[in-house]
Short mmCIF file of C-alpha atoms in Angstrom, two decimals:
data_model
loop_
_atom_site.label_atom_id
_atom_site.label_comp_id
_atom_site.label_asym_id
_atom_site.label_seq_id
_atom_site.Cartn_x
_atom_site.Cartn_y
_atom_site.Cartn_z
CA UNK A 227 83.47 55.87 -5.11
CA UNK A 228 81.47 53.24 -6.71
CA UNK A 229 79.70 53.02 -9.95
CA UNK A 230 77.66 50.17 -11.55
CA UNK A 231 76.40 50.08 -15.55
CA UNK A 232 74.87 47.30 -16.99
CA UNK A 233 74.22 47.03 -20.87
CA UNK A 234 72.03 44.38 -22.79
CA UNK A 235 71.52 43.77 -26.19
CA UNK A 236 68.06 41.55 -26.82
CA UNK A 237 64.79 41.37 -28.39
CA UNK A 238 61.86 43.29 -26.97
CA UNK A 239 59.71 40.36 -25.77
CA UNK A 240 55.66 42.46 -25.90
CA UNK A 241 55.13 46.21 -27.06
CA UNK A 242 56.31 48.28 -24.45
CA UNK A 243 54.03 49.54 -21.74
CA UNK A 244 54.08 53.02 -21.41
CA UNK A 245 52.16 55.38 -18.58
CA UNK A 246 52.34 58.56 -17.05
CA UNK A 247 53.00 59.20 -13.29
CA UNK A 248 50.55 61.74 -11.28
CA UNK A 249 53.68 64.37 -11.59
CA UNK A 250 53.16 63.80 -15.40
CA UNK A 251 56.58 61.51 -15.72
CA UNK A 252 56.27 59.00 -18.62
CA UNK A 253 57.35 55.62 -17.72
CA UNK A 254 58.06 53.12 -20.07
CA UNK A 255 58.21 49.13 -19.22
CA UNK A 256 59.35 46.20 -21.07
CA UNK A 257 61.36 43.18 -21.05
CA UNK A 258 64.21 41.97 -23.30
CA UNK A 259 65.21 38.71 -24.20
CA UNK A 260 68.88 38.21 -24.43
CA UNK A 261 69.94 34.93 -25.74
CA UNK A 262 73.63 33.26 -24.77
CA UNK A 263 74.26 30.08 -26.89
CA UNK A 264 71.40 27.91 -26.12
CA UNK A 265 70.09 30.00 -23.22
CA UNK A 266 67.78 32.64 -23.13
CA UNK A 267 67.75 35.28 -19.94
CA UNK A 268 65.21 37.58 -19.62
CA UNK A 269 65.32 41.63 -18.48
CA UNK A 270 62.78 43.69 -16.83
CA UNK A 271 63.76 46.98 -17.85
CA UNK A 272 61.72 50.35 -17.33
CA UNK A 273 62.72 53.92 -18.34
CA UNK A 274 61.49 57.19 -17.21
CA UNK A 275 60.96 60.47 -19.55
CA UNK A 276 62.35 61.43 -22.71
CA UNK A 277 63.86 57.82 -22.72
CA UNK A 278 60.13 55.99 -21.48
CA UNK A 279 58.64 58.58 -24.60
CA UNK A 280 61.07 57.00 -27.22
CA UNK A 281 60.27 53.54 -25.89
CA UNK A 282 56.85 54.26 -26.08
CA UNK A 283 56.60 55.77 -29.55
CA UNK A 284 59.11 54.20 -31.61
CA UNK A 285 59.74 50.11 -30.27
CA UNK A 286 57.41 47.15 -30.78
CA UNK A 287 57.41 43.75 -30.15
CA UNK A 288 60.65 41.87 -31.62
CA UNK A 289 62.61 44.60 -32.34
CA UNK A 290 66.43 44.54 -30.99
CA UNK A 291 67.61 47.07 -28.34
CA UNK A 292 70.60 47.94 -26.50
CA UNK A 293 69.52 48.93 -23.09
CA UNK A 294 72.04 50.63 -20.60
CA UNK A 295 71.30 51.77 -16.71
CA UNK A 296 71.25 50.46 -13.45
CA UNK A 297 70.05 47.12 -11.84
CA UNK A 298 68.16 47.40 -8.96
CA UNK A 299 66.76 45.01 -6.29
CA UNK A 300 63.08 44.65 -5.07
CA UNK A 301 62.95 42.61 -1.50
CA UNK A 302 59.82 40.93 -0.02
CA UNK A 303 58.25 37.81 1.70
CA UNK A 304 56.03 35.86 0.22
CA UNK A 305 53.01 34.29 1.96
CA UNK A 306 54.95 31.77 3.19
CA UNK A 307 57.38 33.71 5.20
CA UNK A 308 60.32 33.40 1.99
CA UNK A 309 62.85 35.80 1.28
CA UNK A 310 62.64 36.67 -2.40
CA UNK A 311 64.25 38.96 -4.92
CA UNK A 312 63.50 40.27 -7.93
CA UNK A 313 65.75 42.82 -10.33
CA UNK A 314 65.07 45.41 -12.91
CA UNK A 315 66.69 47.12 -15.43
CA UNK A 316 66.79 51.12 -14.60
CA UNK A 317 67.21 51.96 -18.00
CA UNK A 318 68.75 55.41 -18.64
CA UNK A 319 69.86 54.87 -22.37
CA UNK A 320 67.70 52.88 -24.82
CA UNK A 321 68.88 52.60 -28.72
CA UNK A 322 67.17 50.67 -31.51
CA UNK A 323 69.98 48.64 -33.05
CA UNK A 324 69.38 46.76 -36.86
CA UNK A 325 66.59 47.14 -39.22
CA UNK A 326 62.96 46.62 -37.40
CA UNK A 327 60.82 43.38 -37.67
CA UNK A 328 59.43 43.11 -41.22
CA UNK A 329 55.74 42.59 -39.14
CA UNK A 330 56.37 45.50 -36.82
CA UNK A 331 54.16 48.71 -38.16
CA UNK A 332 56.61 51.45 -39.43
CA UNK A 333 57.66 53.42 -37.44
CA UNK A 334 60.52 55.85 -37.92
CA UNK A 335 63.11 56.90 -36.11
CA UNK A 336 64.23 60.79 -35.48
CA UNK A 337 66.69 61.88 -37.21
CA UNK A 338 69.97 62.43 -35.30
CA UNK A 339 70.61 65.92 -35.52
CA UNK A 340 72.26 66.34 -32.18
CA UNK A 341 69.52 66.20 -29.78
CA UNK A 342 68.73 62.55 -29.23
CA UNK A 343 65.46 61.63 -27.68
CA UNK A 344 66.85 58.85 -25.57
#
């Protein structure tokens, strides 16, 4: 059996982008910024559904996350015959953490009454 979980804790670096697939999934992108002492690493995260419809609605630019899921791998050449690799956060748990940016437009949260929208 094997099992692999990821979690990050960052900034949102943009608004999120958020779309809807031809089945009518929502799917959220974004990237967080997660800084280590001096160094800052950067995520590519997206989310599908109820968890791509809270991105969507409720996160902006700046705001800190904690972003759980899955990282997966994206192969290709380039044009000049390279192997490269790129990875993304499969996000299947996205939670607002701290107060929100004092620039970013309110927006407030649901209230946690048992059914959580992420």
């Amino acid at each position: 059996m094997s099992y692999s979980h990821t979690t990050i804790i960052g900034n949102l670096g943009r608004d999120p982008e958020l779309k809807t697939a031809a089945s009518g999934t929502s799917i959220a992108k974004f990237s967080v910024a997660v800084t280590l002492r001096d160094e800052t690493h950067w995520y590519r995260c997206v989310a599908f559904g109820k968890t791509a419809d809270f991105v969507g609605q409720y996160l902006t630019k700046g705001r800190c996350v904690a972003v759980g899921g899955m990282m997966k791998s994206d192969n290709w050449q380039d044009k000049e015959g390279n192997k490269r690799i790129s990875w993304e956060l499969a996000a299947n748990t996205v939670q607002a953490v701290g107060p929100r940016p004092t620039d970013a437009p309110a927006r407030e949260l649901p209230a946690s009454d048992g059914d959580i929208p992420f």
